[in-house]
Amino acid sequence: MIVKPRVRGFICTTAHPIGCAANVAEQVRYVRERPSLSKGPKNVLVIGASGGYGLPSRITAAFGSGAATLGLSFEKPPTDTKTASAGWYNNRAFDKLAAEAGLWAKTLDGDAFSDEMKAETIDLIKREMGPIDLVVYSLASPVRKDPDTGELYRSAIKPLGQTFHVKTLNVDKAEVHEVDLEPANDEETEATVKVMGGEDWERWMNALAGAGVLAPGCRTVSYTYIGSELTWPIYWHATLGKAKEDLDRAARAIGKRLVDVGGDAKVAVLKCVTTQSSAAIPVVPLYASLLFKVMKEQGSHETCMEHVQRLFETQLYGDGEQRLDEERRIRVDDRELSDQVQDEVKQRWPRVTTENLDELTDFAGFRYDFLRIFGFGVPGVDYEAEVDPQSIEPLA
Ligand code: NAD
């Protein structure tokens, strides 16, 4: 079949197998060109490994540190007539490149929130990997089934307390407009904490520690976003922020659990990038488009891969001191939150309109990044060629 992007709002329902594989190869090339991590991890579990921030974490561990990696994700396989989700192709591309490099890699597909997936993972670690020295928790999901009660929780991306009137961007129509975002009720807030908070991270670490599969000095890191005043009403001071606050609680609890193995649990605050999850958050596409423009102009823009590489090189496995805040979170969002960047973004924010969108913002860059997630727009890929949706190999 010939695969074209089919965008519906903030998702693309098709993915290009060859384009996704080329994306992964590009990220691997980037890491290979960086100095290797001399003190890097050797046996790594990445929960949420197929895209966004999880995939570069896996790539850095494998190709920057020579680590064996076990990746977990929840992706849609292809059918004869439909393409798979992008992450499904990314996983295959990663596994292939790892095998070619002689690196142990396995990918499990299923619900990481479930106890079955945890048991299967532990079993695989025991049989094939040996003790884990880094666990990256990079899940982003709209739903979670509580394994104890069977109850299904859905997250709600909403402000708290009062209606938030804000400027936003209709990505399909390239239109800036204003919306009223209604506040969440208590039930919605609690559900969001259940889905995106620290409970499942804690459950994972308890299960791994209980099974004795954590190496001495094992580290675990979970990713969060804080952002600036522009996004706080819909993120940090909203339902998602409540969930992310719960990660801080979980980090402390996991830290205590890991004392036996001399381990460490940290939350890392990352910058705003275009991923399947971030594109779905109201306000974020407009904020990201502005941010990218300003950071590119000022020479401080980073891709997802570059950002994660900096996290590993300078914070997780660097020689210097970690940049920690008062909650002991690792801060790599320093460039995004610098006064130089934020002052300019805030100055442009009230001025952005549909008419000057391309002039004041990098909406084109946001869109480009968005399509690239699904394997479209990758230089060198022939999008007119027939592809097999079951395979990341070009048809002969
Ligand atoms: P993403 O949507 O790109 O990736 C999410 C990953 O989770 C995918 O691998 C997906 O397969 C996996 N996943 C989802 N549900 C699953 C399930 N039930 N079982 C197994 N795997 C499942 O998201 P992302 O933007 O990379 O977000 C990852 C983390 O990074 C989140 O904690 C997010 O808050 C954080 N973060 C994101 C940004 C940003 O701008 N995107 C900024 C800072 C922090």
Short mmCIF file of C-alpha atoms and ligand atoms in Angstrom, two decimals:
data_model
loop_
_atom_site.label_atom_id
_atom_site.label_comp_id
_atom_site.label_asym_id
_atom_site.label_seq_id
_atom_site.Cartn_x
_atom_site.Cartn_y
_atom_site.Cartn_z
CA MET A 1 0.00 0.00 0.00
CA ILE A 2 0.97 3.64 -0.32
CA VAL A 3 0.78 5.29 3.09
CA LYS A 4 -0.21 8.93 3.52
CA PRO A 5 -0.80 10.82 6.76
CA ARG A 6 -4.42 10.82 7.90
CA VAL A 7 -4.62 13.44 10.62
CA ARG A 8 -7.68 13.73 12.87
CA GLY A 9 -7.25 16.57 15.33
CA PHE A 10 -4.24 15.73 17.44
CA ILE A 11 -3.72 12.20 16.19
CA CYS A 12 -2.58 10.69 12.96
CA THR A 13 -4.29 7.37 12.29
CA THR A 14 -1.65 6.11 9.88
CA ALA A 15 2.08 5.58 10.31
CA HIS A 16 4.77 5.05 7.72
CA PRO A 17 6.87 1.92 8.40
CA ILE A 18 9.94 3.06 6.49
CA GLY A 19 9.69 6.63 7.83
CA CYS A 20 9.43 5.40 11.42
CA ALA A 21 12.45 3.14 10.92
CA ALA A 22 14.37 6.07 9.44
CA ASN A 23 13.50 8.21 12.49
CA VAL A 24 14.90 5.57 14.83
CA ALA A 25 18.03 5.18 12.70
CA GLU A 26 18.59 8.94 12.81
CA GLN A 27 18.36 8.99 16.60
CA VAL A 28 20.74 6.04 16.86
CA ARG A 29 23.20 7.85 14.57
CA TYR A 30 23.01 10.93 16.77
CA VAL A 31 23.83 8.97 19.92
CA ARG A 32 26.66 7.09 18.22
CA GLU A 33 28.28 10.41 17.37
CA ARG A 34 28.25 11.49 21.02
CA PRO A 35 30.97 10.38 23.43
CA SER A 36 29.89 7.12 25.05
CA LEU A 37 28.70 7.14 28.66
CA SER A 38 31.64 5.68 30.54
CA LYS A 39 29.62 5.25 33.73
CA GLY A 40 26.35 4.50 31.96
CA PRO A 41 23.85 1.76 32.74
CA LYS A 42 24.25 -1.82 31.54
CA ASN A 43 20.88 -3.47 32.10
CA VAL A 44 17.94 -1.21 31.49
CA LEU A 45 14.17 -1.46 31.66
CA VAL A 46 12.24 1.27 29.83
CA ILE A 47 8.52 1.41 30.57
CA GLY A 48 6.89 3.36 27.72
CA ALA A 49 9.75 2.72 25.28
CA SER A 50 8.17 3.06 21.86
CA GLY A 51 8.13 6.82 21.30
CA GLY A 52 8.24 10.29 22.84
CA TYR A 53 10.80 10.51 25.64
CA GLY A 54 10.98 6.76 26.29
CA LEU A 55 12.47 5.77 22.93
CA PRO A 56 15.43 8.19 23.09
CA SER A 57 16.04 7.01 26.66
CA ARG A 58 16.31 3.47 25.39
CA ILE A 59 18.49 4.55 22.46
CA THR A 60 20.91 6.45 24.71
CA ALA A 61 21.16 3.51 27.12
CA ALA A 62 21.76 1.01 24.33
CA PHE A 63 23.88 2.89 21.83
CA GLY A 64 25.52 5.35 24.21
CA SER A 65 26.26 2.91 27.00
CA GLY A 66 26.13 -0.53 25.39
CA ALA A 67 23.23 -1.54 27.65
CA ALA A 68 20.93 -4.51 27.26
CA THR A 69 17.45 -2.99 27.09
CA LEU A 70 14.01 -4.35 27.76
CA GLY A 71 11.34 -2.02 26.39
CA LEU A 72 7.64 -2.08 27.23
CA SER A 73 4.88 -0.36 25.33
CA PHE A 74 1.29 -0.65 24.26
CA GLU A 75 1.11 -0.43 20.50
CA LYS A 76 -1.28 -1.41 17.75
CA PRO A 77 -0.04 -4.09 15.34
CA PRO A 78 -0.74 -3.76 11.61
CA THR A 79 -3.35 -5.66 9.61
CA ASP A 80 -3.22 -6.42 5.90
CA THR A 81 -5.03 -3.19 5.18
CA LYS A 82 -4.06 -0.90 8.06
CA THR A 83 -0.73 0.36 9.23
CA ALA A 84 0.43 -0.29 12.78
CA SER A 85 0.86 2.53 15.28
CA ALA A 86 4.14 4.39 14.93
CA GLY A 87 5.54 2.87 18.12
CA TRP A 88 5.07 -0.64 16.75
CA TYR A 89 7.38 0.20 13.84
CA ASN A 90 9.77 2.10 16.11
CA ASN A 91 10.13 -0.97 18.32
CA ARG A 92 10.95 -3.20 15.38
CA ALA A 93 13.45 -0.70 14.03
CA PHE A 94 15.10 -0.42 17.44
CA ASP A 95 15.29 -4.19 17.93
CA LYS A 96 16.82 -4.62 14.47
CA LEU A 97 19.50 -1.96 14.98
CA ALA A 98 20.29 -3.31 18.44
CA ALA A 99 20.67 -6.84 17.05
CA GLU A 100 22.96 -5.57 14.29
CA ALA A 101 25.08 -3.86 16.96
CA GLY A 102 25.24 -7.07 19.03
CA LEU A 103 23.15 -5.55 21.83
CA TRP A 104 20.63 -7.62 23.76
CA ALA A 105 17.16 -6.09 23.28
CA LYS A 106 13.63 -7.34 23.75
CA THR A 107 10.36 -5.51 23.50
CA LEU A 108 7.14 -6.52 25.22
CA ASP A 109 3.80 -5.21 24.07
CA GLY A 110 0.94 -5.01 26.52
CA ASP A 111 -0.60 -3.07 29.38
CA ALA A 112 2.23 -1.98 31.68
CA PHE A 113 -0.33 -1.07 34.35
CA SER A 114 -1.29 -4.73 34.73
CA ASP A 115 0.23 -7.17 37.20
CA GLU A 116 0.53 -9.76 34.40
CA MET A 117 2.89 -7.49 32.47
CA LYS A 118 4.96 -6.91 35.59
CA ALA A 119 5.21 -10.67 36.21
CA GLU A 120 6.14 -11.36 32.58
CA THR A 121 8.82 -8.67 32.71
CA ILE A 122 10.33 -9.99 35.93
CA ASP A 123 10.33 -13.50 34.53
CA LEU A 124 12.19 -12.32 31.43
CA ILE A 125 14.71 -10.34 33.50
CA LYS A 126 15.41 -13.42 35.61
CA ARG A 127 15.75 -15.75 32.64
CA GLU A 128 17.68 -13.56 30.23
CA MET A 129 18.97 -10.27 31.61
CA GLY A 130 20.13 -10.36 35.18
CA PRO A 131 19.71 -7.50 37.66
CA ILE A 132 18.54 -4.16 36.32
CA ASP A 133 20.57 -1.02 37.04
CA LEU A 134 18.24 1.58 35.48
CA VAL A 135 14.45 1.73 35.25
CA VAL A 136 13.06 4.55 33.11
CA TYR A 137 9.37 5.18 33.67
CA SER A 138 8.05 7.11 30.66
CA LEU A 139 4.41 6.13 30.36
CA ALA A 140 1.79 8.54 29.13
CA SER A 141 -1.69 7.13 28.88
CA PRO A 142 -5.27 8.39 29.00
CA VAL A 143 -6.56 5.31 30.86
CA ARG A 144 -5.49 2.89 33.56
CA LYS A 145 -7.18 -0.18 34.94
CA ASP A 146 -6.48 -0.52 38.63
CA PRO A 147 -5.05 -4.03 38.99
CA ASP A 148 -6.47 -4.39 42.52
CA THR A 149 -10.07 -3.38 41.85
CA GLY A 150 -10.41 -3.76 38.09
CA GLU A 151 -11.79 -0.22 37.95
CA LEU A 152 -10.98 1.75 34.81
CA TYR A 153 -9.78 5.31 35.38
CA ARG A 154 -9.69 7.97 32.67
CA SER A 155 -7.53 11.03 32.99
CA ALA A 156 -9.04 14.46 32.37
CA ILE A 157 -6.85 17.28 31.12
CA LYS A 158 -8.61 20.17 32.84
CA PRO A 159 -7.91 23.22 34.97
CA LEU A 160 -8.73 23.25 38.66
CA GLY A 161 -11.10 25.53 40.54
CA GLN A 162 -12.35 27.81 37.81
CA THR A 163 -12.92 28.06 34.09
CA PHE A 164 -9.74 28.94 32.25
CA HIS A 165 -10.21 31.29 29.32
CA VAL A 166 -7.25 30.92 27.04
CA LYS A 167 -5.83 31.28 23.60
CA THR A 168 -5.27 28.03 21.78
CA LEU A 169 -4.43 26.69 18.36
CA ASN A 170 -6.55 24.53 16.11
CA VAL A 171 -3.74 22.54 14.56
CA ASP A 172 -5.86 21.16 11.68
CA LYS A 173 -7.04 24.58 10.58
CA ALA A 174 -3.95 26.57 11.62
CA GLU A 175 -6.25 28.92 13.50
CA VAL A 176 -5.63 30.75 16.74
CA HIS A 177 -8.78 31.16 18.80
CA GLU A 178 -9.94 31.46 22.38
CA VAL A 179 -11.62 28.76 24.42
CA ASP A 180 -13.13 28.27 27.83
CA LEU A 181 -11.73 25.20 29.54
CA GLU A 182 -14.08 23.99 32.24
CA PRO A 183 -12.56 22.95 35.57
CA ALA A 184 -12.34 19.34 36.67
CA ASN A 185 -14.45 17.97 39.50
CA ASP A 186 -12.86 15.99 42.34
CA GLU A 187 -13.56 12.67 40.70
CA GLU A 188 -11.82 13.71 37.48
CA THR A 189 -8.83 15.02 39.39
CA GLU A 190 -8.53 11.80 41.40
CA ALA A 191 -8.84 9.72 38.23
CA THR A 192 -6.04 11.71 36.58
CA VAL A 193 -3.81 11.11 39.58
CA LYS A 194 -4.66 7.40 39.37
CA VAL A 195 -3.63 7.28 35.71
CA MET A 196 -0.69 9.68 35.50
CA GLY A 197 0.45 9.82 39.13
CA GLY A 198 3.13 7.77 40.81
CA GLU A 199 1.11 4.75 41.95
CA ASP A 200 2.05 2.52 39.05
CA TRP A 201 5.72 3.55 39.10
CA GLU A 202 5.77 2.61 42.77
CA ARG A 203 4.04 -0.67 42.04
CA TRP A 204 6.65 -1.48 39.40
CA MET A 205 9.56 -0.69 41.68
CA ASN A 206 8.03 -2.67 44.57
CA ALA A 207 7.51 -5.64 42.27
CA LEU A 208 11.06 -5.47 40.87
CA ALA A 209 12.64 -4.97 44.29
CA GLY A 210 10.47 -7.73 45.80
CA ALA A 211 11.57 -10.14 43.07
CA GLY A 212 15.23 -9.33 43.77
CA VAL A 213 15.94 -8.22 40.21
CA LEU A 214 17.42 -4.80 40.99
CA ALA A 215 21.20 -4.45 40.88
CA PRO A 216 23.13 -2.71 43.68
CA GLY A 217 22.98 1.04 43.09
CA CYS A 218 19.97 0.70 40.77
CA ARG A 219 18.44 3.99 39.68
CA THR A 220 14.99 4.80 38.53
CA VAL A 221 13.78 7.96 36.85
CA SER A 222 10.30 9.14 35.94
CA TYR A 223 9.61 12.10 33.69
CA THR A 224 7.59 15.19 34.45
CA TYR A 225 6.82 18.62 33.05
CA ILE A 226 6.42 21.88 34.96
CA GLY A 227 6.55 24.66 32.35
CA SER A 228 5.82 28.34 32.94
CA GLU A 229 2.90 30.61 33.91
CA LEU A 230 1.54 30.36 30.38
CA THR A 231 0.76 26.66 30.69
CA TRP A 232 0.35 26.33 34.47
CA PRO A 233 -3.46 26.77 34.43
CA ILE A 234 -3.79 23.70 32.18
CA TYR A 235 -0.75 21.77 33.35
CA TRP A 236 1.16 22.32 36.57
CA HIS A 237 -1.74 23.90 38.48
CA ALA A 238 -4.27 21.59 36.85
CA THR A 239 -5.27 17.91 36.96
CA LEU A 240 -2.02 16.83 35.29
CA GLY A 241 0.02 18.82 37.80
CA LYS A 242 -1.77 17.04 40.63
CA ALA A 243 -0.79 13.73 39.05
CA LYS A 244 2.78 14.92 38.63
CA GLU A 245 2.91 16.06 42.27
CA ASP A 246 2.09 12.49 43.13
CA LEU A 247 5.22 11.42 41.24
CA ASP A 248 7.26 13.42 43.76
CA ARG A 249 5.58 11.51 46.58
CA ALA A 250 6.25 8.23 44.77
CA ALA A 251 9.92 9.15 44.23
CA ARG A 252 10.37 9.56 47.99
CA ALA A 253 8.59 6.27 48.73
CA ILE A 254 10.57 4.38 46.08
CA GLY A 255 13.81 5.96 47.34
CA LYS A 256 13.13 4.41 50.74
CA ARG A 257 12.31 1.05 49.16
CA LEU A 258 15.63 1.11 47.29
CA VAL A 259 17.78 1.78 50.35
CA ASP A 260 18.50 -1.97 50.62
CA VAL A 261 20.17 -2.00 47.22
CA GLY A 262 21.74 1.45 47.63
CA GLY A 263 19.45 2.70 44.87
CA ASP A 264 17.98 6.05 43.97
CA ALA A 265 14.65 7.31 42.58
CA LYS A 266 14.35 10.66 40.88
CA VAL A 267 11.82 12.64 38.93
CA ALA A 268 13.39 14.47 35.97
CA VAL A 269 11.76 17.65 34.71
CA LEU A 270 12.01 17.71 30.92
CA LYS A 271 11.29 20.36 28.32
CA CYS A 272 8.19 20.69 26.18
CA VAL A 273 8.51 18.68 22.95
CA THR A 274 6.06 17.45 20.35
CA THR A 275 4.88 13.93 21.19
CA GLN A 276 1.60 12.09 20.72
CA SER A 277 0.71 12.91 24.31
CA SER A 278 1.75 16.56 24.44
CA ALA A 279 -0.06 17.37 21.18
CA ALA A 280 -3.32 16.37 22.90
CA ILE A 281 -3.01 18.94 25.69
CA PRO A 282 -4.93 22.17 25.00
CA VAL A 283 -2.67 25.26 24.77
CA VAL A 284 0.47 23.13 24.33
CA PRO A 285 0.59 23.23 20.49
CA LEU A 286 0.49 27.05 20.56
CA TYR A 287 2.94 27.33 23.44
CA ALA A 288 5.27 24.78 21.80
CA SER A 289 5.14 26.59 18.45
CA LEU A 290 6.13 29.85 20.15
CA LEU A 291 8.74 28.19 22.30
CA PHE A 292 10.40 26.41 19.38
CA LYS A 293 10.62 29.64 17.40
CA VAL A 294 12.24 31.51 20.27
CA MET A 295 14.59 28.67 21.25
CA LYS A 296 15.64 28.17 17.62
CA GLU A 297 16.29 31.90 17.25
CA GLN A 298 18.35 31.89 20.44
CA GLY A 299 20.18 28.67 19.51
CA SER A 300 18.95 26.68 22.52
CA HIS A 301 16.38 24.40 20.87
CA GLU A 302 16.77 20.66 21.46
CA THR A 303 15.02 17.70 19.89
CA CYS A 304 13.63 14.97 22.12
CA MET A 305 16.75 12.90 21.41
CA GLU A 306 19.18 15.74 22.14
CA HIS A 307 17.38 16.58 25.35
CA VAL A 308 17.44 13.01 26.67
CA GLN A 309 21.09 12.66 25.71
CA ARG A 310 21.84 15.77 27.82
CA LEU A 311 19.86 14.28 30.72
CA PHE A 312 21.95 11.09 30.61
CA GLU A 313 25.29 12.78 29.90
CA THR A 314 25.11 15.60 32.40
CA GLN A 315 22.65 14.48 35.06
CA LEU A 316 22.11 10.74 35.33
CA TYR A 317 25.61 9.60 34.40
CA GLY A 318 27.68 12.78 34.33
CA ASP A 319 30.71 13.69 36.38
CA GLY A 320 29.33 16.91 37.82
CA GLU A 321 26.69 17.51 40.45
CA GLN A 322 23.07 16.97 39.50
CA ARG A 323 20.98 20.09 39.03
CA LEU A 324 18.28 19.43 41.65
CA ASP A 325 15.44 21.64 42.83
CA GLU A 326 13.92 21.89 46.30
CA GLU A 327 11.94 18.67 45.70
CA ARG A 328 15.15 16.92 44.61
CA ARG A 329 13.89 16.71 41.03
CA ILE A 330 16.50 16.75 38.28
CA ARG A 331 16.05 19.91 36.20
CA VAL A 332 16.88 19.78 32.52
CA ASP A 333 14.16 22.26 31.62
CA ASP A 334 16.59 25.09 32.44
CA ARG A 335 16.90 26.27 28.84
CA GLU A 336 13.14 26.37 28.27
CA LEU A 337 12.60 28.22 31.53
CA SER A 338 15.45 30.70 31.16
CA ASP A 339 14.33 34.34 31.45
CA GLN A 340 15.71 35.01 28.00
CA VAL A 341 13.38 32.43 26.46
CA GLN A 342 10.34 32.93 28.67
CA ASP A 343 10.39 36.74 28.45
CA GLU A 344 10.30 36.53 24.68
CA VAL A 345 7.60 33.85 24.61
CA LYS A 346 5.45 35.87 27.06
CA GLN A 347 5.97 39.02 25.05
CA ARG A 348 4.76 37.30 21.86
CA TRP A 349 1.91 35.33 23.43
CA PRO A 350 -0.73 38.14 23.50
CA ARG A 351 0.20 39.19 19.98
CA VAL A 352 -0.21 35.83 18.21
CA THR A 353 -3.12 35.61 15.80
CA THR A 354 -4.05 33.32 12.95
CA GLU A 355 -2.64 35.90 10.55
CA ASN A 356 0.82 36.22 12.12
CA LEU A 357 1.10 32.57 13.27
CA ASP A 358 3.91 31.74 10.86
CA GLU A 359 5.77 34.93 11.57
CA LEU A 360 5.71 34.87 15.39
CA THR A 361 5.75 31.12 15.95
CA ASP A 362 7.33 27.97 14.59
CA PHE A 363 4.00 26.34 13.84
CA ALA A 364 5.63 24.81 10.75
CA GLY A 365 8.24 23.21 13.01
CA PHE A 366 5.59 21.91 15.39
CA ARG A 367 3.66 20.39 12.49
CA TYR A 368 6.83 18.93 11.01
CA ASP A 369 7.71 17.31 14.34
CA PHE A 370 4.14 16.03 14.67
CA LEU A 371 4.17 14.33 11.27
CA ARG A 372 7.66 12.96 11.90
CA ILE A 373 6.31 11.10 14.95
CA PHE A 374 4.30 9.02 12.50
CA GLY A 375 7.17 8.60 10.08
CA PHE A 376 6.12 11.29 7.58
CA GLY A 377 8.32 14.01 6.15
CA VAL A 378 11.55 12.12 6.77
CA PRO A 379 14.21 13.15 4.26
CA GLY A 380 15.18 10.37 1.88
CA VAL A 381 11.99 8.32 2.30
CA ASP A 382 9.99 7.69 -0.89
CA TYR A 383 6.39 8.33 0.11
CA GLU A 384 5.08 7.35 -3.32
CA ALA A 385 6.50 3.83 -3.01
CA GLU A 386 4.38 0.82 -2.05
CA VAL A 387 5.11 -0.50 1.44
CA ASP A 388 4.16 -3.62 3.36
CA PRO A 389 2.35 -2.48 6.54
CA GLN A 390 3.70 -5.58 8.34
CA SER A 391 7.33 -4.71 7.74
CA ILE A 392 9.87 -1.94 8.22
CA GLU A 393 11.81 -3.18 5.18
CA PRO A 394 11.24 -1.45 1.83
CA LEU A 395 9.58 -3.68 -0.79
CA ALA A 396 12.11 -4.99 -3.28
P1 NAD B 1 4.27 9.41 24.32
O1 NAD B 1 2.81 9.34 24.11
O2 NAD B 1 5.13 9.84 23.20
O3 NAD B 1 4.80 7.97 24.82
C1 NAD B 1 4.10 7.24 25.78
C2 NAD B 1 4.62 5.82 25.86
O4 NAD B 1 3.82 5.10 26.81
C3 NAD B 1 4.53 5.02 24.56
O5 NAD B 1 5.67 4.18 24.44
C4 NAD B 1 3.28 4.15 24.77
O6 NAD B 1 3.28 2.92 24.03
C5 NAD B 1 3.42 3.86 26.24
N1 NAD B 1 2.17 3.45 26.88
C6 NAD B 1 1.02 4.15 27.02
N2 NAD B 1 0.12 3.43 27.70
C7 NAD B 1 0.72 2.24 28.00
C8 NAD B 1 0.31 1.09 28.70
N3 NAD B 1 -0.87 0.98 29.25
N4 NAD B 1 1.20 0.05 28.78
C9 NAD B 1 2.43 0.12 28.22
N5 NAD B 1 2.87 1.21 27.57
C10 NAD B 1 2.02 2.25 27.45
O7 NAD B 1 4.46 10.34 25.61
P2 NAD B 1 5.64 11.29 26.10
O8 NAD B 1 5.27 12.68 25.77
O9 NAD B 1 6.95 10.75 25.70
O10 NAD B 1 5.49 11.16 27.67
C11 NAD B 1 6.32 10.31 28.45
C12 NAD B 1 6.57 10.98 29.79
O11 NAD B 1 7.32 12.19 29.57
C13 NAD B 1 5.29 11.39 30.51
O12 NAD B 1 5.44 11.16 31.88
C14 NAD B 1 5.20 12.87 30.23
O13 NAD B 1 4.48 13.58 31.20
C15 NAD B 1 6.69 13.23 30.28
N6 NAD B 1 7.02 14.54 29.66
C16 NAD B 1 6.60 14.84 28.39
C17 NAD B 1 6.90 16.11 27.88
C18 NAD B 1 6.45 16.49 26.48
O14 NAD B 1 6.54 17.68 26.13
N7 NAD B 1 6.01 15.55 25.67
C19 NAD B 1 7.61 17.04 28.63
C20 NAD B 1 8.06 16.68 29.90
C21 NAD B 1 7.74 15.41 30.41
#
